[in-house]
Coordinates of C-alpha atoms in Angstrom, one line a residue:
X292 CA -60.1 -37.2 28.9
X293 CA -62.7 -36.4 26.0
X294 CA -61.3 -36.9 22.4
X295 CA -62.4 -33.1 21.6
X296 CA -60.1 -32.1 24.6
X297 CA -57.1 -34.6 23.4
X298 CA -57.4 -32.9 20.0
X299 CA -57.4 -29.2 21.4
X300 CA -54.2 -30.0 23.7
X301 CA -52.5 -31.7 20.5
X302 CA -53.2 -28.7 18.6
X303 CA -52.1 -26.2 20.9
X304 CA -48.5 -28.3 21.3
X305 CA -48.0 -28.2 17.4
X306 CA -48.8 -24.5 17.2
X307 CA -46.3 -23.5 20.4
X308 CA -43.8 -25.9 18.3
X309 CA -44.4 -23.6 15.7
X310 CA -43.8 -20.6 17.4
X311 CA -40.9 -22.0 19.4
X312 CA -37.6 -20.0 18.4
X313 CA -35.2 -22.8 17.3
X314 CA -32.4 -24.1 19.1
X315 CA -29.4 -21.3 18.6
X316 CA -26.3 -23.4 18.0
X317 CA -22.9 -22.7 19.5
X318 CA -21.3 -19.5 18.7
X319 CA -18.3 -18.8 16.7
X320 CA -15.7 -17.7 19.5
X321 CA -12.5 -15.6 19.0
X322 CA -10.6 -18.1 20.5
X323 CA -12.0 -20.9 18.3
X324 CA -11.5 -18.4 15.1
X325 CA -7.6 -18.1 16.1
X326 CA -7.3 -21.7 15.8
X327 CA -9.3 -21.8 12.8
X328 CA -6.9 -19.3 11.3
X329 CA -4.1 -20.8 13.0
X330 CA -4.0 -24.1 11.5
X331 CA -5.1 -25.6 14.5
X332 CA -8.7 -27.9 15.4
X333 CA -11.2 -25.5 17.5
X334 CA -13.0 -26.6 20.2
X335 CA -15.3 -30.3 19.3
X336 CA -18.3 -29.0 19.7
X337 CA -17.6 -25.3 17.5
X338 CA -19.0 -24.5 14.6
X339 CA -16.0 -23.9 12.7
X340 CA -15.3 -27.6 13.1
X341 CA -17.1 -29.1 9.9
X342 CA -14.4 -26.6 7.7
X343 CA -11.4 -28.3 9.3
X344 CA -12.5 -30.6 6.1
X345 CA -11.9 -28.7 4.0
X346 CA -9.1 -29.3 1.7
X347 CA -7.8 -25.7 1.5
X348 CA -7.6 -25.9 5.5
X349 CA -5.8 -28.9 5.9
X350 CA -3.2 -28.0 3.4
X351 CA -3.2 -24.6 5.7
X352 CA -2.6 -26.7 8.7
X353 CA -0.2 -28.4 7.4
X354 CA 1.5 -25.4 6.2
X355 CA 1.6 -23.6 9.4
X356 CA 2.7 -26.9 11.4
X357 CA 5.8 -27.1 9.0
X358 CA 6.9 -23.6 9.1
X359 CA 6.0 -22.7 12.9
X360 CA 8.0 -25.5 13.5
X361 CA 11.3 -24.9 12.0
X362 CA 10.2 -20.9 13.6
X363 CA 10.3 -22.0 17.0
X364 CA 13.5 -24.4 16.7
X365 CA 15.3 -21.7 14.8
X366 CA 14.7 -18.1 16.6
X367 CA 11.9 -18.5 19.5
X368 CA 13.1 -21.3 21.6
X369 CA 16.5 -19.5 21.1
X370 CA 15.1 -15.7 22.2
X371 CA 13.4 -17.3 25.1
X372 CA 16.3 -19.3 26.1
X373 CA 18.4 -15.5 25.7
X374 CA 16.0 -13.9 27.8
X375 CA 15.5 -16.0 30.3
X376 CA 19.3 -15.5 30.9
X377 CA 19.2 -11.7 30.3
X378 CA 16.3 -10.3 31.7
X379 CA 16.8 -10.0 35.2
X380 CA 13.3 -8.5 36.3
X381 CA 11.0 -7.5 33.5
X382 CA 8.1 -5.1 33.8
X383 CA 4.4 -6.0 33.3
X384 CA 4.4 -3.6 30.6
X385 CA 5.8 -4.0 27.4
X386 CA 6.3 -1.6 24.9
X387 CA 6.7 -2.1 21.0
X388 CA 6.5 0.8 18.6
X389 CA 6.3 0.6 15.3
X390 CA 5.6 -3.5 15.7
X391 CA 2.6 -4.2 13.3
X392 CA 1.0 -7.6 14.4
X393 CA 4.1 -8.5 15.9
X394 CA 2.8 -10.7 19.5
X395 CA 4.7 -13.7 18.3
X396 CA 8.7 -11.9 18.7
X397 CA 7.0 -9.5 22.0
X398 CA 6.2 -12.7 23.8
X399 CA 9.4 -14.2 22.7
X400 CA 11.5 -11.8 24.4
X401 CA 9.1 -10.3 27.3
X402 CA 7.0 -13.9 27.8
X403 CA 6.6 -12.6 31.5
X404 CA 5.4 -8.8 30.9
X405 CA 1.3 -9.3 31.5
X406 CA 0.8 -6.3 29.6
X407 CA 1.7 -6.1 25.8
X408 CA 1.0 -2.6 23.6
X409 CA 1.9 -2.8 20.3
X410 CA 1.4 0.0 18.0
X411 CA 2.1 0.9 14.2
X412 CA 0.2 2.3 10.7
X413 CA -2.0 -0.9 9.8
X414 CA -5.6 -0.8 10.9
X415 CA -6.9 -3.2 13.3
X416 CA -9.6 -4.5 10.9
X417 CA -12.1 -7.5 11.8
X418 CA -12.4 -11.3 11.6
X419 CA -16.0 -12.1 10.5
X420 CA -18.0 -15.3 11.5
X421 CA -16.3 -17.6 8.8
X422 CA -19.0 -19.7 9.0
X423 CA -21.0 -16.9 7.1
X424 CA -18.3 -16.7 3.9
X425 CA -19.2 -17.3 0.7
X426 CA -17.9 -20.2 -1.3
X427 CA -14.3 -20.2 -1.4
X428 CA -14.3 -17.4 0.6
X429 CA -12.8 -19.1 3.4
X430 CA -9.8 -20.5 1.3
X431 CA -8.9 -17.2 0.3
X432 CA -8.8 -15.9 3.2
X433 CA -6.2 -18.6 4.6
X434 CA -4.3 -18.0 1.7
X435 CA -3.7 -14.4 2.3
X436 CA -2.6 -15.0 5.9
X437 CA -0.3 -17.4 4.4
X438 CA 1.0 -14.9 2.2
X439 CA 1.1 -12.0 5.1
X440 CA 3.2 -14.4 7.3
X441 CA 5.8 -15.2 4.8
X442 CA 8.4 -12.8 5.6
X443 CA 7.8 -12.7 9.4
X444 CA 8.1 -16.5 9.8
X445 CA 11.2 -16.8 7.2
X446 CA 13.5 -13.3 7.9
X447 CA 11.5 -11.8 11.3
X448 CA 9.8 -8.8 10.1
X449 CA 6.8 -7.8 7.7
X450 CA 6.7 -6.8 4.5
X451 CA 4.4 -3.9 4.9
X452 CA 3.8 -3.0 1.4
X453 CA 2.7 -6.7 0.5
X454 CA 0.5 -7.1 3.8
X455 CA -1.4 -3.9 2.5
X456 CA -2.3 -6.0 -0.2
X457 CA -3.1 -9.6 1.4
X458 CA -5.2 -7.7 4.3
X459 CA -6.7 -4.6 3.2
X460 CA -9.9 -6.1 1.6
X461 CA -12.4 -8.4 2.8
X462 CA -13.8 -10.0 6.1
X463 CA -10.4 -11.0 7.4
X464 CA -8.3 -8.0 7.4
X465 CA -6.0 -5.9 9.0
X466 CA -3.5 -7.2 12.0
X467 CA -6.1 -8.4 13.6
X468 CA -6.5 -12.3 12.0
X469 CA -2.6 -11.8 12.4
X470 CA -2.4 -11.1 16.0
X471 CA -5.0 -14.2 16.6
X472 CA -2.7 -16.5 14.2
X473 CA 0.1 -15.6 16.5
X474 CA -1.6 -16.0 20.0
X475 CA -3.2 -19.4 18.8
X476 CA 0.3 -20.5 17.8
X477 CA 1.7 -19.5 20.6
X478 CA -0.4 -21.5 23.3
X479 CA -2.4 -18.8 24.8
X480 CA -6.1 -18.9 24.9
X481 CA -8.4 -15.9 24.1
X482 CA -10.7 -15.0 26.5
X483 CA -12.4 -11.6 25.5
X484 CA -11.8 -9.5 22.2
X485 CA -13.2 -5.7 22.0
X486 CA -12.3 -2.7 19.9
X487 CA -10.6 0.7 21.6
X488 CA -10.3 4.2 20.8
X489 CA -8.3 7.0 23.4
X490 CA -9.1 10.3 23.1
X491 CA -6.9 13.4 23.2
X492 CA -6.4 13.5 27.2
X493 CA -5.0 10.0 26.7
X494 CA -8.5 8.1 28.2
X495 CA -8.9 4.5 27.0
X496 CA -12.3 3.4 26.2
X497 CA -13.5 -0.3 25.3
X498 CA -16.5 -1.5 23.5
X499 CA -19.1 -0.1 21.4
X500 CA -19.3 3.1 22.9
X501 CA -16.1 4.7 21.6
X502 CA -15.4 8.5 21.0
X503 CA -15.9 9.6 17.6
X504 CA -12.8 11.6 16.9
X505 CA -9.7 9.3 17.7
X506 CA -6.4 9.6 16.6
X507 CA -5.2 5.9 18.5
X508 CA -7.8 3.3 17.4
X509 CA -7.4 -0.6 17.7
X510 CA -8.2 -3.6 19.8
X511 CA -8.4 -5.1 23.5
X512 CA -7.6 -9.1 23.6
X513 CA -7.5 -10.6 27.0
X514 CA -5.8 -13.9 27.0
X515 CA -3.9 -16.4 28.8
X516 CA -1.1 -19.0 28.7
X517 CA -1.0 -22.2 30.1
X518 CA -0.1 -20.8 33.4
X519 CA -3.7 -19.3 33.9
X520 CA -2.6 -16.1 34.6
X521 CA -4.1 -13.2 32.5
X522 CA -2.7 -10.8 30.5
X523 CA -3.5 -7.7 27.8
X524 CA -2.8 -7.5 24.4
X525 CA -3.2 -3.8 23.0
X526 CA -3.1 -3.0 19.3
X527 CA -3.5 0.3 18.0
X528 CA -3.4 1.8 14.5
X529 CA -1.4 5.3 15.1
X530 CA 0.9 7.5 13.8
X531 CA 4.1 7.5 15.4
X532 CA 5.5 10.9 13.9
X533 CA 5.8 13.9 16.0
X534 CA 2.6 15.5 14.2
X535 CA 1.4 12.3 15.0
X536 CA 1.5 11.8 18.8
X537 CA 1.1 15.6 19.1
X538 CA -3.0 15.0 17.5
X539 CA -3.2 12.2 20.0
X540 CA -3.8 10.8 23.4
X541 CA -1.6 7.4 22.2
X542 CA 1.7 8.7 24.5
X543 CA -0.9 10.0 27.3
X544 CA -2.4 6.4 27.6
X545 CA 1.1 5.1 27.6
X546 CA 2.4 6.9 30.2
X547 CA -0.3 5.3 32.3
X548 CA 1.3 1.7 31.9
X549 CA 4.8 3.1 32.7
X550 CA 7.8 2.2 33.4
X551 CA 8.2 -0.6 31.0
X552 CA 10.1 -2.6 28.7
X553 CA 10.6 -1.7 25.0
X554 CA 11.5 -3.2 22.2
X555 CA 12.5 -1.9 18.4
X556 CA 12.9 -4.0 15.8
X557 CA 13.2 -3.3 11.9
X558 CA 12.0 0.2 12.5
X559 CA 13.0 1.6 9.8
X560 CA 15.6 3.9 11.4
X561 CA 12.8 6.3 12.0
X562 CA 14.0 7.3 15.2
X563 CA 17.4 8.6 13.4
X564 CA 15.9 11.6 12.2
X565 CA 14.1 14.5 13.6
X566 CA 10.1 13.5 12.5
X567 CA 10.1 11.5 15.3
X568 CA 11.7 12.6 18.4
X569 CA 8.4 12.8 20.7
X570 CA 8.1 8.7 20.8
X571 CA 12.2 8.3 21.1
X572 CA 11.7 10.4 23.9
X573 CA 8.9 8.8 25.5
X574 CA 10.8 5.4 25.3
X575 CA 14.1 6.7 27.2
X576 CA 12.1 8.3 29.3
X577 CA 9.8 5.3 30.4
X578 CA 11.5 2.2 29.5
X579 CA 13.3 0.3 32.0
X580 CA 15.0 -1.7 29.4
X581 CA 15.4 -1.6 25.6
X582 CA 16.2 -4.4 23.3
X583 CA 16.6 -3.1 19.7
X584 CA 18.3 -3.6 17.0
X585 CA 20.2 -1.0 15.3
X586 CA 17.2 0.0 13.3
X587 CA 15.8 1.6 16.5
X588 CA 17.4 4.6 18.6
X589 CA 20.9 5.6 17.5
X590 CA 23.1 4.9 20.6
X591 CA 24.1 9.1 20.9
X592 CA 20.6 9.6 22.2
X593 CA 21.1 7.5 25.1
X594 CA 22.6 9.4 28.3
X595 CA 25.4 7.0 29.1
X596 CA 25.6 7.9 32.7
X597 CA 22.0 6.6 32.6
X598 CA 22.2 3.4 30.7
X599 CA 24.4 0.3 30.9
X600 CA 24.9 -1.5 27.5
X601 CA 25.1 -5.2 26.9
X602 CA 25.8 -5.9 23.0
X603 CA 25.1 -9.1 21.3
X604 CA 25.7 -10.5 18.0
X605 CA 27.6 -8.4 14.9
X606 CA 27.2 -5.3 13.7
X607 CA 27.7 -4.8 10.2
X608 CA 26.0 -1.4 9.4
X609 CA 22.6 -1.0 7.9
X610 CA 21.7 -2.9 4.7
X611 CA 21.5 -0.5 1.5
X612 CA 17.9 0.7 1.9
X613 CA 18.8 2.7 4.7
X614 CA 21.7 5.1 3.8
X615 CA 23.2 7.5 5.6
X616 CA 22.3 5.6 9.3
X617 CA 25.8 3.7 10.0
X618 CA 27.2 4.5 13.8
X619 CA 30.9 4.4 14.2
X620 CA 30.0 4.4 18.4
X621 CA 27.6 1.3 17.5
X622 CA 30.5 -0.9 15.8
X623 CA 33.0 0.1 18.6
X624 CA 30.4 -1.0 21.1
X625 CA 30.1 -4.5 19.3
X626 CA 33.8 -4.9 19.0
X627 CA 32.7 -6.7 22.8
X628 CA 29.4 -8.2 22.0
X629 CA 28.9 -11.9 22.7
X630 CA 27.5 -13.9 20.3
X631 CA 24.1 -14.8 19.6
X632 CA 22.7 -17.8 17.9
X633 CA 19.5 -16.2 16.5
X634 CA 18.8 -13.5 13.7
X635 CA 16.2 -10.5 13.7
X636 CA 15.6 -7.1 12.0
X637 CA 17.1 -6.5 8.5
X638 CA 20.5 -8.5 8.3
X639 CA 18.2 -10.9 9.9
X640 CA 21.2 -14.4 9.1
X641 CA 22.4 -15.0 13.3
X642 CA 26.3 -13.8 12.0
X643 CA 25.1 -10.7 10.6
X644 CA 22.9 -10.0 13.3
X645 CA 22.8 -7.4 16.6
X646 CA 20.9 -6.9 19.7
X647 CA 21.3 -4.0 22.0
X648 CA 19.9 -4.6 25.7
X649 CA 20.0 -1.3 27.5
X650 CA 19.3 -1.0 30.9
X651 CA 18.5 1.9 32.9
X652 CA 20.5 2.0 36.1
X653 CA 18.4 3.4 39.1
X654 CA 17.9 7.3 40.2
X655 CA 21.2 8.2 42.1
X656 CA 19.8 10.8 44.0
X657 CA 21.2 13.7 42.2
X658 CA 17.9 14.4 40.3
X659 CA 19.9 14.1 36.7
X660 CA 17.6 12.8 34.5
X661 CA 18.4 11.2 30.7
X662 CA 18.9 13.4 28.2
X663 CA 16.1 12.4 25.5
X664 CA 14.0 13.0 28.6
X665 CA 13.9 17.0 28.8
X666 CA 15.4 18.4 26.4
X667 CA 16.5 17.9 22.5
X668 CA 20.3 16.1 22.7
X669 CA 23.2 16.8 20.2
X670 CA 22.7 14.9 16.5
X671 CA 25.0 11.8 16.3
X672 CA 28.0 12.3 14.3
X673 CA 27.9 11.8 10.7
X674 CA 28.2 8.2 9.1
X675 CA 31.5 8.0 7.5
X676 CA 31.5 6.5 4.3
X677 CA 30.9 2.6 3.7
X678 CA 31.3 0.2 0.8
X679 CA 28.3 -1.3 -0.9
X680 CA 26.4 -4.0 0.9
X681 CA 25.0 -7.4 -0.6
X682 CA 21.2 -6.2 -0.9
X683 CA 18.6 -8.0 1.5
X684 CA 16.6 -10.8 0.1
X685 CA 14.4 -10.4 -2.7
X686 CA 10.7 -9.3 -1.8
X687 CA 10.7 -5.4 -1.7
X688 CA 11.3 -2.7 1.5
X689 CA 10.7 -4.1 4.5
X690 CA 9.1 -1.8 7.4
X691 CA 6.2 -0.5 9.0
X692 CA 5.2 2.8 7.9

C-alpha cells in the first residue's frame, strides 16, 4: 500500500469517527426510578446509580428502610395474614374509590386480584429523568415524598391537603412517584408505564394518542411480583360525585372489569349523603365483596337478604370531623365483631379500629336484585346524639377530596 493511500484511508476513519453518533447510554427505566424514589439501589448498570451517593439519598434510604419496616411488622404482614384467612376467592379485579396513591393497603388486602383500579381527585402527574434535575433538585424531590408518606406510613391514610402541597409542583408530582414508591417497596417489578384517558362511552385508550376531551385521566403500570405473573395497576384522576361520573365514561370502563372486589377506606363518609349515590351504587351493584371501614357505605344501603356481614375490630363512631355519620345498626353489628390486631381509616390505633367484610351471597333464582342496584333505598335513620370524641392526631383533615 502507497503512503498517499494509507493517509487517505486514515483520514476517511477520523472523519467517519467524527460523524459517528456517540454511544447512547442506558436509559433511565420506570422500574429503576421506583427504586430510586423508593430508597432502594436500581439496577448496576443504570444511570441513576452514581446518585445513590448522594448524601440526601442515603439518608432517604435509610429513612424509608426504618419506617417501611416497622409498616410492614405493624399493619401489612398483619392485613395479609387477615386476608389470607378471610378471603375465600377474590376476584381479579379490585376496586378502590376514593384511594389516592393507595397500591401499598390494595395489595395488602387483595394481594391476589391481578387487576387493581384506584381512583380519586389528585392528578396522575409525571416522574422526569432525574438524571436531568438541577442541583439539588433531586434532594428535594425525596424530601417531599418523604413528607407525602408521613401520614400513610404512621396512621394509614393521606393527608390530602398537605400532599397538594409536597406534589403539586415540579418534575416529580402527583400520585404518580407515590404509586412507584409503593410498588418498589412492595417487591414488584415495573415492566411498562403509559398514560390513559376514557372517553364518554367508557373506551379506554393508552399511549400518546389519547382523546382530547376526558373526564377520567391517569396512568397504565404493568408490573409483577415475585411470582412472575402480571398484573395492572390503574390510576385515574376523577371525580367521584354524581355530576361527576354522569360527565364521564369512569363507571362505563368499570363495569367492563366487573364483578370485583372493593375496598373503602377513610372516605370521608362521602357515600353517607346524597352527592354521591351513582358510585355507592355501582359498588353494590358490582362488588363481590366489600372491605370498608365505617367511613365508606352506611350499612342501611346494603340489601341484607343480599349480603352476609363479618365484623371485625370496634366501633366507636366517627371521630369529630365527621358529625352527624354515627350508625346505631353499625355498633349493634360490632357488638359480635372479632378482634383485629391492625388499625386503618381515621381511629386508625388496632382497639379503636373496624373492618366490615361484606359478602354477596349468590343469585337465588328469584331475580331480586340489591337494592342500591335499581332504585334509590330509604335514608338511614338519624344519628342519635354522642358525647365529644378525643380529636384525631394533630396534622389537619384527613381525606381525599
Amino acid at each position: 500500500m502507497t503512503i498517499p493511500l494509507l493517509v487517505r484511508m486514515l483520514t476517511l476513519a477520523a472523519a467517519l469517527l467524527l460523524v459517528a453518533p456517540p454511544v447512547r447510554a442506558a436509559d433511565v427505566t420506570a422500574n429503576d426510578t421506583a427504586r430510586f424514589l423508593a430508597g432502594l439501589p436500581p439496577s448496576a448498570d443504570s444511570p441513576l446509580m452514581p446518585l445513590t451517593k448522594n448524601p440526601a439519598w442515603l439518608r432517604h434510604a435509610k429513612f424509608l428502610d426504618g419506617a417501611f419496616a416497622q409498616l410492614e411488622q405493624r399493619q401489612l404482614s398483619k392485613i395479609r395474614a387477615w386476608s389470607e384467612v378471610n378471603l375465600a376467592a377474590p376476584k381479579p379485579t379490585m376496586f378502590y374509590m376514593f384511594s389516592g396513591p393507595d397500591f401499598l393497603y390494595a395489595d395488602a388486602f387483595y394481594p391476589r386480584a391481578t387487576t387493581y383500579v384506584l381512583s380519586a381527585l389528585e392528578p396522575p402527574g409525571a416522574v422526569a429523568d432525574l438524571t436531568r434535575l438541577p442541583p439539588g433538585g433531586v434532594a428535594a424531590a425525596l424530601y417531599n415524598v418523604e413528607r407525602s408518606l408521613a401520614s400513610v406510613l404512621s396512621f394509614s391514610f393521606f393527608i390530602t391537603k398537605q400532599m397538594r402541597t409536597d406534589l403539586h409542583t415540579g418534575q416529580v408530582g402527583g400520585t404518580l412517584p407515590i404509586l412507584y414508591v409503593f410498588l418498589a417497596r412492595a417487591g414488584m417489578t415495573i415492566r411498562d408505564v403509559k398514560p390513559v384517558a376514557i372517553d364518554d362511552n367508557g373506551t379506554l385508550f393508552v399511549g400518546v394518542d389519547l382523546p382530547a376531551r376526558s373526564n377520567a385521566r391517569g396512568t397504565r403500570i404493568m408490573f409483577a411480583g415475585a411470582d412472575g405473573v402480571e398484573k395492572t395497576l390503574y390510576y385515574f384522576a376523577t371525580d367521584l360525585s354524581n355530576s361527576g361520573v354522569k360527565a364521564s365514561g369512569f363507571l362505563k370502563f368499570c363495569a367492563t372489569l366487573a364483578p370485583g372486589n372493593s375496598l373503602l377506606k377513610s372516605a370521608s363518609y362521602l357515600m353517607h349523603g346524597g352527592n354521591f349515590t351513582t358510585v355507592r351504587n355501582f359498588i353494590l351493584a358490582n362488588s363481590a365483596t366489600i372491605i370498608q371501614d365505617d367511613s365508606g357505605i352506611p350499612l342501611a344501603y346494603y340489601g341484607t337478604k343480599k349480603w352476609r356481614f363479618f365484623p371485625f375490630g370496634r366501633y366507636r363512631g366517627p371521630i369529630d370531623k365527621f358529625p352527624g355519620t354515627y350508625q346505631q345498626s353499625y355498633a349493634e353489628l360490632f357488638g359480635r365483631a372479632q378482634p383485629i390486631d391492625f388499625g386503618i381509616g381515621y381511629r386508625w390505633r388496632p382497639h379503636e379500629s373496624n373492618v366490615l367484610l361484606s359478602v354477596k351471597l349468590p343469585d337465588d333464582g328469584t331475580g331480586a336484585a340489591d337494592a342500591a342496584s335499581t332504585e334509590e333505598p330509604a335514608p338511614p335513620p338519624k344519628p342519635r346524639p354522642r358525647k365529644p370524641r378525643p380529636p384525631p392526631p394533630q396534622g389537619g383533615f384527613w381525606y381525599w377530596r
